[in-house]
Coordinates of C-alpha atoms (C1' of nucleotides) in Angstrom, one line a residue:
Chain A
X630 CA 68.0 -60.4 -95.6
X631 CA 69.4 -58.9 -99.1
X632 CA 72.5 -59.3 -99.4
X633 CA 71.8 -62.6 -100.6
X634 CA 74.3 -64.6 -98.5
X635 CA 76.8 -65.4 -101.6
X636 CA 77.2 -69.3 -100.7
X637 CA 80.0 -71.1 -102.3
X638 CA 82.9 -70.5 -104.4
X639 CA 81.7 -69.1 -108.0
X640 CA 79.1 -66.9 -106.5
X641 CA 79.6 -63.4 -107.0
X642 CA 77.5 -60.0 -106.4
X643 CA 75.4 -58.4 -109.1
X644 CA 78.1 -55.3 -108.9
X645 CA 81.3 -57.9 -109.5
X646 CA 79.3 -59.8 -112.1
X647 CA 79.0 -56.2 -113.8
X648 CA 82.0 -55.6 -113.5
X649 CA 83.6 -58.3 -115.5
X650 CA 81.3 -57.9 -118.0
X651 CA 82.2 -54.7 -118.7
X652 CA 86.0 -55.4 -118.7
X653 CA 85.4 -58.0 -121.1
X654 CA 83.4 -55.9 -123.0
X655 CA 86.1 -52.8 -123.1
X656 CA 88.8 -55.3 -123.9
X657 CA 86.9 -57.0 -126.6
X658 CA 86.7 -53.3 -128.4
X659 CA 90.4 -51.8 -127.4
X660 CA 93.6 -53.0 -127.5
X661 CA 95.8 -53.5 -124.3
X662 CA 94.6 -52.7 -121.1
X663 CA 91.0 -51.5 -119.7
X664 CA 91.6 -48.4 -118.0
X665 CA 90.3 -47.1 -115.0
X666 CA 88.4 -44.5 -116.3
X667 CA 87.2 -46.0 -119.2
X668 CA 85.2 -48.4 -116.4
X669 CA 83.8 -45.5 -114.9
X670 CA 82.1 -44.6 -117.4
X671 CA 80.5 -47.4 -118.4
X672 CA 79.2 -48.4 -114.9
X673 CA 78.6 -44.5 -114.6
X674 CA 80.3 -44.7 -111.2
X675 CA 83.5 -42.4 -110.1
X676 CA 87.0 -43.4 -110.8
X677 CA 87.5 -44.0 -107.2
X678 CA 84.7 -46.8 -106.4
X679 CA 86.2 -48.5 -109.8
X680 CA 89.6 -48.3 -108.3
X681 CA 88.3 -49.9 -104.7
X682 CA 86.4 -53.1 -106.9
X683 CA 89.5 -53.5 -109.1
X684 CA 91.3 -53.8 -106.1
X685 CA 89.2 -56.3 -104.6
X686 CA 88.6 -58.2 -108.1
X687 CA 92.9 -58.6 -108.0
X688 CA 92.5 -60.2 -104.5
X689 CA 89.8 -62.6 -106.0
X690 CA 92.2 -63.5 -108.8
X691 CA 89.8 -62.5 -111.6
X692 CA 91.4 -59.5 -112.9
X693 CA 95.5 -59.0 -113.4
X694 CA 96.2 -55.4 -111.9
X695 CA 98.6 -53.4 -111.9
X696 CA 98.3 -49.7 -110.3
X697 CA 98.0 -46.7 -112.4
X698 CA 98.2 -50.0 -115.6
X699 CA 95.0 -50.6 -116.5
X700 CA 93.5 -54.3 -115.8
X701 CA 92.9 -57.6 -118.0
X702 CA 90.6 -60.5 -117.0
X703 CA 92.2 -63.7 -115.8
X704 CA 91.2 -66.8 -116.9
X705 CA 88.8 -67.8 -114.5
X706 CA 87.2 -63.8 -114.6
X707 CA 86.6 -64.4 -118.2
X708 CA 85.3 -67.4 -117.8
X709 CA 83.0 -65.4 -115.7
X710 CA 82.1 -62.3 -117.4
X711 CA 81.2 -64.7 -120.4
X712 CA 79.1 -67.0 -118.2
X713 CA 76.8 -63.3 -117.5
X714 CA 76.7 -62.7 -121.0
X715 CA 75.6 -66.2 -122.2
X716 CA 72.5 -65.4 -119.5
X717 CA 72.3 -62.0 -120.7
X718 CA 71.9 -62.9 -124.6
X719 CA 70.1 -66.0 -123.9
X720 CA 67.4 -63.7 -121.9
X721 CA 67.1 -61.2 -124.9
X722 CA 66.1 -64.1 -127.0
X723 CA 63.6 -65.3 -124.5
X724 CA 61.7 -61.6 -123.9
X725 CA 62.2 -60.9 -127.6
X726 CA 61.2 -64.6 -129.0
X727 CA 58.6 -65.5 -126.9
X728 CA 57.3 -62.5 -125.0
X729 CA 57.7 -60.5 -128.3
X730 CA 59.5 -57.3 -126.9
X731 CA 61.3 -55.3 -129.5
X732 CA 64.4 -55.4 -129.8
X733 CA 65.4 -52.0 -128.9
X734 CA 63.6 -52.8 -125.3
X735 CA 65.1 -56.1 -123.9
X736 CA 68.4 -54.8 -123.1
X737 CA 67.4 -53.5 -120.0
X738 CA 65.3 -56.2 -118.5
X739 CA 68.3 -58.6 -119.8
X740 CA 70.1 -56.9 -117.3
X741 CA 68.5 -58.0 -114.5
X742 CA 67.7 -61.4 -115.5
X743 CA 71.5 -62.3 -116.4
X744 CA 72.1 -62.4 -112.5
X745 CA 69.4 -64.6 -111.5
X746 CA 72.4 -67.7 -110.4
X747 CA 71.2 -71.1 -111.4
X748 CA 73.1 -73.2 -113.7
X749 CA 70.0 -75.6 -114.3
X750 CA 67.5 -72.6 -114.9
X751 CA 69.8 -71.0 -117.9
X752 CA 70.4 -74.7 -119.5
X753 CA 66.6 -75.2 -119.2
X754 CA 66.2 -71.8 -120.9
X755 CA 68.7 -72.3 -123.9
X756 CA 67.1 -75.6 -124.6
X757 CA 63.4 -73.9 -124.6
X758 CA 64.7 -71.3 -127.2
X759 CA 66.0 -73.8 -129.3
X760 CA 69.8 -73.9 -128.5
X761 CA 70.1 -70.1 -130.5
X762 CA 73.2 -69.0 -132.0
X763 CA 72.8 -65.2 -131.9
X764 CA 70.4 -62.6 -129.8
X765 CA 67.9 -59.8 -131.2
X766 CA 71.0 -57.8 -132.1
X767 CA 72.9 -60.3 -133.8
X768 CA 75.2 -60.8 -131.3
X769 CA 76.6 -64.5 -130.5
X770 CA 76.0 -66.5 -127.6
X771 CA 79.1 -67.4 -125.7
X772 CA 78.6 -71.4 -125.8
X773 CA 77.8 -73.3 -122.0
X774 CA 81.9 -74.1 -121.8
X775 CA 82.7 -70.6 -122.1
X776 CA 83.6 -69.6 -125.4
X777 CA 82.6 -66.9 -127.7
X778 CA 81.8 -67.6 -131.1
X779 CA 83.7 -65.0 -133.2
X780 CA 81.7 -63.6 -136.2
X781 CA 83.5 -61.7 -138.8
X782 CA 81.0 -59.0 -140.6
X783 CA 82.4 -55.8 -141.9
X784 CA 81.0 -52.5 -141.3
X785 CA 78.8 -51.4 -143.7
X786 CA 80.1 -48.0 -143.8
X787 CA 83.8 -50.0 -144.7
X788 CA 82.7 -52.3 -148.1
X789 CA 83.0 -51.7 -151.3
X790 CA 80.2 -49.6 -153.6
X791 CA 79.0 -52.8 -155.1
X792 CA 79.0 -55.1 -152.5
X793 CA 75.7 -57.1 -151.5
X794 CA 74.7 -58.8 -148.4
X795 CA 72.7 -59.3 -145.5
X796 CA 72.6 -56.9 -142.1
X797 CA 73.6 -59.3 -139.6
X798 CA 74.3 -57.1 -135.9
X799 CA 74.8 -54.1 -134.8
X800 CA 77.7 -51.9 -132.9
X801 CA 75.5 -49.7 -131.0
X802 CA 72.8 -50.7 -128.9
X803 CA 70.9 -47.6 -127.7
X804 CA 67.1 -48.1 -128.0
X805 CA 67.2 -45.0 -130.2
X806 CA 69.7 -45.8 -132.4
X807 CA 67.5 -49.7 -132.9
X808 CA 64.2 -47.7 -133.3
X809 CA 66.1 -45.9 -136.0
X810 CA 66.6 -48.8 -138.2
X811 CA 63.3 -49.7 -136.9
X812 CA 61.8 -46.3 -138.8
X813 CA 63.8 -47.0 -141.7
X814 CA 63.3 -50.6 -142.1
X815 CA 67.2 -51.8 -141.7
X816 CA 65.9 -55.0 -139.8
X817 CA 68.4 -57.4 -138.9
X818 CA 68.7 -60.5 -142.0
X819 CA 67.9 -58.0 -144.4
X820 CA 69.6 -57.5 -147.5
X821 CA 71.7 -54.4 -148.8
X822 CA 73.4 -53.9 -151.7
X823 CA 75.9 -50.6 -151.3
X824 CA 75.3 -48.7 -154.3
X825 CA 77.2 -45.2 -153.6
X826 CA 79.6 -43.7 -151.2
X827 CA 79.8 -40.0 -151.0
X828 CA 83.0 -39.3 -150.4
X829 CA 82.6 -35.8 -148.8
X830 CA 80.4 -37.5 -145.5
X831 CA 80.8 -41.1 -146.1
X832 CA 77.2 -41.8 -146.2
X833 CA 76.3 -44.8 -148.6
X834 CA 73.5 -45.2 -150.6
X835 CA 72.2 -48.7 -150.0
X836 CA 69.5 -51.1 -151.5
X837 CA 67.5 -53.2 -149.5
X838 CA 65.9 -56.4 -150.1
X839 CA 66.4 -55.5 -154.1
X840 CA 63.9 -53.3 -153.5
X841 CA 63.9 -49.6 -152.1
X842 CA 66.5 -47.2 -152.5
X843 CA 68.1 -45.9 -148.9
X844 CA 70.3 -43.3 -147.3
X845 CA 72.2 -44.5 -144.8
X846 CA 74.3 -41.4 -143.0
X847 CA 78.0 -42.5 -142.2
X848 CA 77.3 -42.6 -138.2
X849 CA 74.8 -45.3 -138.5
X850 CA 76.5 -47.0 -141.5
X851 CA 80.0 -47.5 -139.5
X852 CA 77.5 -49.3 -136.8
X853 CA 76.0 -51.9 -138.5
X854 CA 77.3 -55.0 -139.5
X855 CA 77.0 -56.6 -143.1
X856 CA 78.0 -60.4 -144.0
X857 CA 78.8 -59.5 -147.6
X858 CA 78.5 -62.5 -150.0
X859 CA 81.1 -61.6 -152.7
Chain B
X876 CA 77.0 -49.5 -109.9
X877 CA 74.8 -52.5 -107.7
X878 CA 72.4 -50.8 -105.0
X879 CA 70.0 -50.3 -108.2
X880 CA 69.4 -46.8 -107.9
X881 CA 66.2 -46.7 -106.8
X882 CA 64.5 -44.1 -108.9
X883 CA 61.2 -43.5 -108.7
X884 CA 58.7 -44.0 -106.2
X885 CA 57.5 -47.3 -106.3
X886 CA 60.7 -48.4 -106.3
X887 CA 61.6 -50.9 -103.5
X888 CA 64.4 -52.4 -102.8
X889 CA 64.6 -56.4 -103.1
X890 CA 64.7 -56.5 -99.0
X891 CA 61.8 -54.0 -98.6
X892 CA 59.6 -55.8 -101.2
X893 CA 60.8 -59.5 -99.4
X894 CA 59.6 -57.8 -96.1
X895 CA 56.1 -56.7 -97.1
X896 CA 56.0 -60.0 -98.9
X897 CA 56.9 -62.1 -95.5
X898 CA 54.3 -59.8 -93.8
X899 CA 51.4 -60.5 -96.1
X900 CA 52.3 -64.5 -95.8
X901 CA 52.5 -64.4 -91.3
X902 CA 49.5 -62.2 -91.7
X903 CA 47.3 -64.4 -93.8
X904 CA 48.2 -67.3 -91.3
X905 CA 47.2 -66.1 -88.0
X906 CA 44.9 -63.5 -86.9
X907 CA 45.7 -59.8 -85.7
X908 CA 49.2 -58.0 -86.3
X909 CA 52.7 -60.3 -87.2
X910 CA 54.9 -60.0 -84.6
X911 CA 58.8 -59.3 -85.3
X912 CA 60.0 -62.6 -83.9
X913 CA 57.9 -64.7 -86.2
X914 CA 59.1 -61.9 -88.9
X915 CA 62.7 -62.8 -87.5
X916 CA 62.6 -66.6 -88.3
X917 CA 60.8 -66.3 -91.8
X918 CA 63.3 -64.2 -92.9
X919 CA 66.6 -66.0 -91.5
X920 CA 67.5 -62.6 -89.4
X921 CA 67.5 -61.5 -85.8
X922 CA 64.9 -59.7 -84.6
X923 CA 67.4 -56.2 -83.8
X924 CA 67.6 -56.3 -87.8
X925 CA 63.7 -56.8 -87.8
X926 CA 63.2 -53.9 -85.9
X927 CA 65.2 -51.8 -87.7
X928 CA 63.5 -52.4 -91.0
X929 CA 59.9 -52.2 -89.6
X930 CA 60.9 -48.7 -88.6
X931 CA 61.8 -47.6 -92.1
X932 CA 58.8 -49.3 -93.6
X933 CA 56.8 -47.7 -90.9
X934 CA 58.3 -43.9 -92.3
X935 CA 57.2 -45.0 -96.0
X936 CA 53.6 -45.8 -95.4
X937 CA 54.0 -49.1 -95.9
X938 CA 53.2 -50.8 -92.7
X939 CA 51.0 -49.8 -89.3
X940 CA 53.7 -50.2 -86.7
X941 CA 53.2 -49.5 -82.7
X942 CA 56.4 -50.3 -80.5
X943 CA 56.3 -54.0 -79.2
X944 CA 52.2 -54.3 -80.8
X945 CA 53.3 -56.0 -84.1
X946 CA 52.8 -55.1 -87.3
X947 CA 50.0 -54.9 -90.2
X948 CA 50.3 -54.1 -93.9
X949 CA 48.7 -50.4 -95.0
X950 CA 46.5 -50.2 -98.3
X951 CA 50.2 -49.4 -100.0
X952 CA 51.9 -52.0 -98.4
X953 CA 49.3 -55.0 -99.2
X954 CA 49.2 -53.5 -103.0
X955 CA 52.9 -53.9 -103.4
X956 CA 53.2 -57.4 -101.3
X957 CA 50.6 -59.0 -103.7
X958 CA 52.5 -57.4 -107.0
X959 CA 55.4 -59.3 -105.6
X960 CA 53.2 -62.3 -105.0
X961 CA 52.1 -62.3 -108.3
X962 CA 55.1 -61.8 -110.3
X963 CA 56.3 -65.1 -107.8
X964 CA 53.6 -67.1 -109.2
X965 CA 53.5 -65.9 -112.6
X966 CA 57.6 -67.1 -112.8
X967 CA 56.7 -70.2 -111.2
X968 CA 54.3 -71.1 -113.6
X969 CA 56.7 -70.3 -116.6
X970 CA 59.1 -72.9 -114.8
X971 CA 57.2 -75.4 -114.3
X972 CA 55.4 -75.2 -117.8
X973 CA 57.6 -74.2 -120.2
X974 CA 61.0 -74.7 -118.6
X975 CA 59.8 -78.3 -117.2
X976 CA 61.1 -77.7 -113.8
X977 CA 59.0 -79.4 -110.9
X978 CA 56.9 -77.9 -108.7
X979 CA 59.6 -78.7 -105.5
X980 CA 62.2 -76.7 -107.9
X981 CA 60.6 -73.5 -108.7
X982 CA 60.4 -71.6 -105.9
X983 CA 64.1 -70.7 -104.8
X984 CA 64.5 -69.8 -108.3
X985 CA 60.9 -67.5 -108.0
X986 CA 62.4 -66.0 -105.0
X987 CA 65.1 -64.3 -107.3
X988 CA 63.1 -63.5 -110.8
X989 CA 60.1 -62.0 -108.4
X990 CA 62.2 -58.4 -108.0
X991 CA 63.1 -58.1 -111.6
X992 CA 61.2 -54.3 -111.6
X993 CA 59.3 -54.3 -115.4
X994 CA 55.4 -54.2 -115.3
X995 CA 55.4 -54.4 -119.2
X996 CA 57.5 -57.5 -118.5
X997 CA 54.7 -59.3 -115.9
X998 CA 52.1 -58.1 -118.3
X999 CA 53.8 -60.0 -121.4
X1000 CA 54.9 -62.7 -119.5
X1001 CA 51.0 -63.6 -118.0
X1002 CA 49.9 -63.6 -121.2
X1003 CA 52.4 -65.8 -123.1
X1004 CA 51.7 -68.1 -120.2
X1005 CA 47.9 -67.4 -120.8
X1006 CA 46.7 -66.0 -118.0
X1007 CA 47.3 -69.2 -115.0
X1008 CA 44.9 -69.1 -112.1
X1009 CA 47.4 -70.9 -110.1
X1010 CA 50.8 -71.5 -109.3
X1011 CA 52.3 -75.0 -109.9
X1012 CA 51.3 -75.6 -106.0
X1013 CA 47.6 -74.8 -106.5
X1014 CA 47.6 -71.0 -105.0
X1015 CA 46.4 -68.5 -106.7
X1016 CA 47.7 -66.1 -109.0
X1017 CA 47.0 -62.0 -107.6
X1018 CA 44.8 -60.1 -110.3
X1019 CA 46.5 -56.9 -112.0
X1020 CA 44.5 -55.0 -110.3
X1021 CA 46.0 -56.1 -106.5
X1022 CA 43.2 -58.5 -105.8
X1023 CA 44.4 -61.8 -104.1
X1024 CA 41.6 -64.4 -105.0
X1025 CA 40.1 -66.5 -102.7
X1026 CA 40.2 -70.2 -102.5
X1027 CA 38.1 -72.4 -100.0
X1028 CA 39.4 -75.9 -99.7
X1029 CA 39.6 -78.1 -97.4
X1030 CA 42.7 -79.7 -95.4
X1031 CA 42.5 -83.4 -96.3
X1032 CA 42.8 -84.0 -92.4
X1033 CA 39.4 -82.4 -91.5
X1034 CA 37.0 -84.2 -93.9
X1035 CA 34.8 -86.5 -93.1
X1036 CA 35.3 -90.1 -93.8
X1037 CA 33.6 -91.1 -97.4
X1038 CA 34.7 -87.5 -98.8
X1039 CA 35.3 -87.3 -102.0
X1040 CA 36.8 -84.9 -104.1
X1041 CA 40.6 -83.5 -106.1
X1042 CA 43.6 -82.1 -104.7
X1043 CA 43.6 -78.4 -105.1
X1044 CA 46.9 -77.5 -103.1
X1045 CA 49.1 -77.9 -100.6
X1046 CA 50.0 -75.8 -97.2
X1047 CA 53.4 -76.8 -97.3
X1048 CA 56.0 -76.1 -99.6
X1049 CA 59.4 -77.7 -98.7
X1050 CA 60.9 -79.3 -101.4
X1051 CA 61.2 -82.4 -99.0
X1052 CA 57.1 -82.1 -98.7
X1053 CA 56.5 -81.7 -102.4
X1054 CA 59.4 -84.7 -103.2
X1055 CA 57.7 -86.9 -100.7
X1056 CA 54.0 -86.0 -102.4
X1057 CA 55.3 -86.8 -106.0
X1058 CA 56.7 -90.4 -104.9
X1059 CA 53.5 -91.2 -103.2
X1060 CA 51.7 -90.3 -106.1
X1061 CA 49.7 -87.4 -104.4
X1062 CA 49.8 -85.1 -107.5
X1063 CA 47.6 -82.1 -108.1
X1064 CA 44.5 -82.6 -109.4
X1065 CA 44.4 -86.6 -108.6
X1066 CA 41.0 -87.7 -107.1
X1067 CA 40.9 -89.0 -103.8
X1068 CA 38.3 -90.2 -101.4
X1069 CA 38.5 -91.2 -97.9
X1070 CA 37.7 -94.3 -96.6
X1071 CA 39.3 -94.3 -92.6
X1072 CA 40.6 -91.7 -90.7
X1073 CA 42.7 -93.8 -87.7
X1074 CA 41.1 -91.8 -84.7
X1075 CA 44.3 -92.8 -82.8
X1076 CA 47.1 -90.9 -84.9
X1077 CA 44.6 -89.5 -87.4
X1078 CA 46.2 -90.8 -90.1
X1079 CA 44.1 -91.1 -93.4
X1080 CA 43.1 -93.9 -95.6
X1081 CA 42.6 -92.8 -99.2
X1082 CA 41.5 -94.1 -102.6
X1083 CA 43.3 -92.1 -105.4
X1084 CA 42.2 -91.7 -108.7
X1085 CA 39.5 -94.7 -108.2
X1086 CA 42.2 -96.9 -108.1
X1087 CA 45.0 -98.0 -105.6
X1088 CA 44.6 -97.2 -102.3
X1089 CA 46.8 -95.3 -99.8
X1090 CA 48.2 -94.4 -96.4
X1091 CA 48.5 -90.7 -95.8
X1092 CA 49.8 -89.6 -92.4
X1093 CA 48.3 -86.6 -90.6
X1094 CA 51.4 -84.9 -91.0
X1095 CA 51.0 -84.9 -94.7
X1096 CA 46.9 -84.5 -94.8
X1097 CA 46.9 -81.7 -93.3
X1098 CA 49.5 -79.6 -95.4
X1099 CA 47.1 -81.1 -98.3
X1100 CA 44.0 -79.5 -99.9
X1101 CA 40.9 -81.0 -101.3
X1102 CA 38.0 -79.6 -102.7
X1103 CA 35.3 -81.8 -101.7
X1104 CA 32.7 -82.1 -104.3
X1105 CA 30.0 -83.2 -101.8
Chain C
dA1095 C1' 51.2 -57.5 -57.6
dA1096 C1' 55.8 -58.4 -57.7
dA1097 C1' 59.4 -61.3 -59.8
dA1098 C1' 60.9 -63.9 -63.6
dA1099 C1' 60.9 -64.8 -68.3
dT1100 C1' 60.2 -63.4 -72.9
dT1101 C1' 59.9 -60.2 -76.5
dT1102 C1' 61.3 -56.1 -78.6
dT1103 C1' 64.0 -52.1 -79.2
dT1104 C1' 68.2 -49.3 -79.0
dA1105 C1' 73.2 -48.6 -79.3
dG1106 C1' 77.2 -49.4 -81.5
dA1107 C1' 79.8 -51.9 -85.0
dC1108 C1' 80.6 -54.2 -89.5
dT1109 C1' 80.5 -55.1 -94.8
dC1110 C1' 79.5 -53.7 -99.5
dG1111 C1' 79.5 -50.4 -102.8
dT1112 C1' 79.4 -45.8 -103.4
dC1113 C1' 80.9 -40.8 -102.9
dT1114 C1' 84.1 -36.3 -102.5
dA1115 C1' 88.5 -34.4 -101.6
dA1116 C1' 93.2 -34.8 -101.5
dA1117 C1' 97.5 -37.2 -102.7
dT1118 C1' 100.2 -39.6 -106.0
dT1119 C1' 101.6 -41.4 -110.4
dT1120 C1' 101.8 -41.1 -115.3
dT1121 C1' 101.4 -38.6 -119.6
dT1122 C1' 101.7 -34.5 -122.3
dA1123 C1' 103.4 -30.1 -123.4
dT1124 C1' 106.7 -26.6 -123.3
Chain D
dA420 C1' 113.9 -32.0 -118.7
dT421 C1' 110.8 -29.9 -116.3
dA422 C1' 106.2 -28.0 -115.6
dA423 C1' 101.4 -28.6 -116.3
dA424 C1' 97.7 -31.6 -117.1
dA425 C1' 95.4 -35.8 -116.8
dA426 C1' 94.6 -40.2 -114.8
dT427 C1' 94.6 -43.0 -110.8
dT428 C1' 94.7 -44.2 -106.1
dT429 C1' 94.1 -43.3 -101.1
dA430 C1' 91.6 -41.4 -97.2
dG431 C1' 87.6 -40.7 -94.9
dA432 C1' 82.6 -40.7 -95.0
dC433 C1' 77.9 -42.4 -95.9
dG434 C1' 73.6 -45.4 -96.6
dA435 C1' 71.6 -50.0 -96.7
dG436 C1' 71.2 -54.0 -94.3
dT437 C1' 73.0 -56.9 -91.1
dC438 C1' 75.0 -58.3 -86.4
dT439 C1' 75.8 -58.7 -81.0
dA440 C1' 75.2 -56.9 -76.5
dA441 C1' 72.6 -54.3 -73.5
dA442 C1' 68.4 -51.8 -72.2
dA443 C1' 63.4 -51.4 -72.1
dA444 C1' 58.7 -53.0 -72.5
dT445 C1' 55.5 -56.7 -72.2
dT446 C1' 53.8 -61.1 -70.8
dT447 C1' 53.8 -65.0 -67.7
dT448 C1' 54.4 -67.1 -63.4
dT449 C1' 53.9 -67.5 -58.7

DNA sequence: AAAAATTTTTAGACTCGTCTAAATTTTTAT
DNA sequence: ATAAAAATTTAGACGAGTCTAAAAATTTTT
């Protein structure tokens, strides 16, 4: 009865759907090859189930494999892993937009949702929302034909002590580490202006919204992203 | 990395929840206890697979099961079929009403978004869609609390000639019903009154809305309900 | 009330995705 | 350049959910 009888062509289980996601994600932050191991720990499976799917992902011709070399998407398994993560940022908008979940909650939930297989239901969606660009964390929305829109912030723990500009995403996604900015008030579209970089820790000093004066330690500076204006 | 990890208690898996679901349904349409065959043919499997899963939901409490007697839904089970029930509903609603999908659309879709597991998220999402009665098909929405509410309407086929009154729901809910309803203009809500029933095939002759009149077949009037207003 | 037909259950097997333990390959250190 | 360490793959097993074929129980027919 579960199972859920995958149809056609172009339907794949939850597990290989999570799979190229994650490869896509590892390669998107690495260079070369996503490793074996690497995989395992993001799925927080063992080495030897990732090892088994890759295997069967080669024979599907989503991934290029080559034993004990690491793995890269094919064409088609990109095209894939990006059609998950269109539903899975489009979804984050939805529960945060409209059902007004914080941001630091709809991760999870997203991750369930992004497998629900309809074409219709996630163009019906994107229309409802209003076609956005970006979700809660600032992340973009991989377009309907399959491309990602490349954004090009800096780190806010790498400008200059002088720059100003606006928080725009976010490298780390943990509810903790988004209730953090929460507490502090480093929403997302807010403005900074970097007024000091201690040298000894990296922490910065930072200005927001011309207003308050902020410490911002280096670990949660180096994972937040700033679209500096100058 | 799939399987879902069940974690806590009250944690079903998507084929346990469908099961209890399929129960409640057969159970609601005939009297005493579902038998596995008819379990069998609502739920597209053989009755050896039936048999199988009755046993396990038999060991968690969640069904009364004697060898070859049938089957019946404990306190536990009928509490979790009508959470599933609801959350059905509640995504129906949201696709018909804010998505624009039409009521012969929604419920293979439903079928999928009813296991995503967040009570916060059937909470938020009944009150963005302010808390619906009814599903796009005229059956009711299950209270929080577990309560299915009851409806008494009529089948169109077993009123007396020169009733009058609105359609409420329908019995039936093939997309090929529903498609069929929607070209003969048999929407929900429309007013109809009868003016013939044809003792020979007990077909129906209705007025709807006041206006034109039309020829509904038994077949169809009695897969429709009407709450007769006198 | 026995025989026949039907329904249900059991037995054994298969797929998917996982695991542990052992074997193999690659990388790092000496 | 070889030995040690680390990473990866293979082998074999398991649970969930399904299947077919066969056995057992129940119901219907005669």
């Amino acid at each position: 009865m579960n199972g859920l009888r995958l149809r056609s062509t172009d339907m794949y289980s939850f597990t290989e759907e999570n799979y190229l996601k994650t490869i896509y994600y590892l390669a998107a932050r690495q260079e070369g090859e996503v490793t074996t191991n690497s995989l395992a720990e993001m799925t927080a499976t063992k080495a030897a189930s990732v090892s088994d799917m890759l295997r069967k992902l080669a024979e599907k011709q989503l991934i290029h494999y080559r034993k004990y070399q690491g793995v890269r998407l094919t064409e088609e398994g990109e095209r894939l892993a990006l059609k998950v993560i269109r539903r899975h940022r489009l979804w984050e908008v939805f529960l945060a937009e409209k059902l007004g979940f914080g941001w630091d909650e709809v991760h999870e939930m997203a991750e369930e949702l992004e497998h629900i297989r309809s074409e219709e239901l996630v163009r019906k969606l994107d229309a409802f929302l209003g076609y956005p660009q970006f979700d809660p964390h600032g992340d973009p929305i991989p377009t309907p034909a399959g491309f990602m829109p490349s954004v090009e912030y800096s780190k806010l723990s790498e400008v200059p002590v002088g720059t100003e500009g606006r928080v725009m995403g976010v490298l780390e996604h943990s509810p903790e580490f988004l209730q953090h900015l929460d507490k502090t008030g480093l929403n997302l579209g807010c403005r900074v202006r970097v007024q000091e970089v201690n040298n000894f820790d990296k922490s910065v000093v930072v200005q927001i919204n011309r207003d308050k004066t902020l410490f911002v330690s280096n670990e949660v500076a180096r994972n937040l992203l700033v679209d500096s204006d100058h």
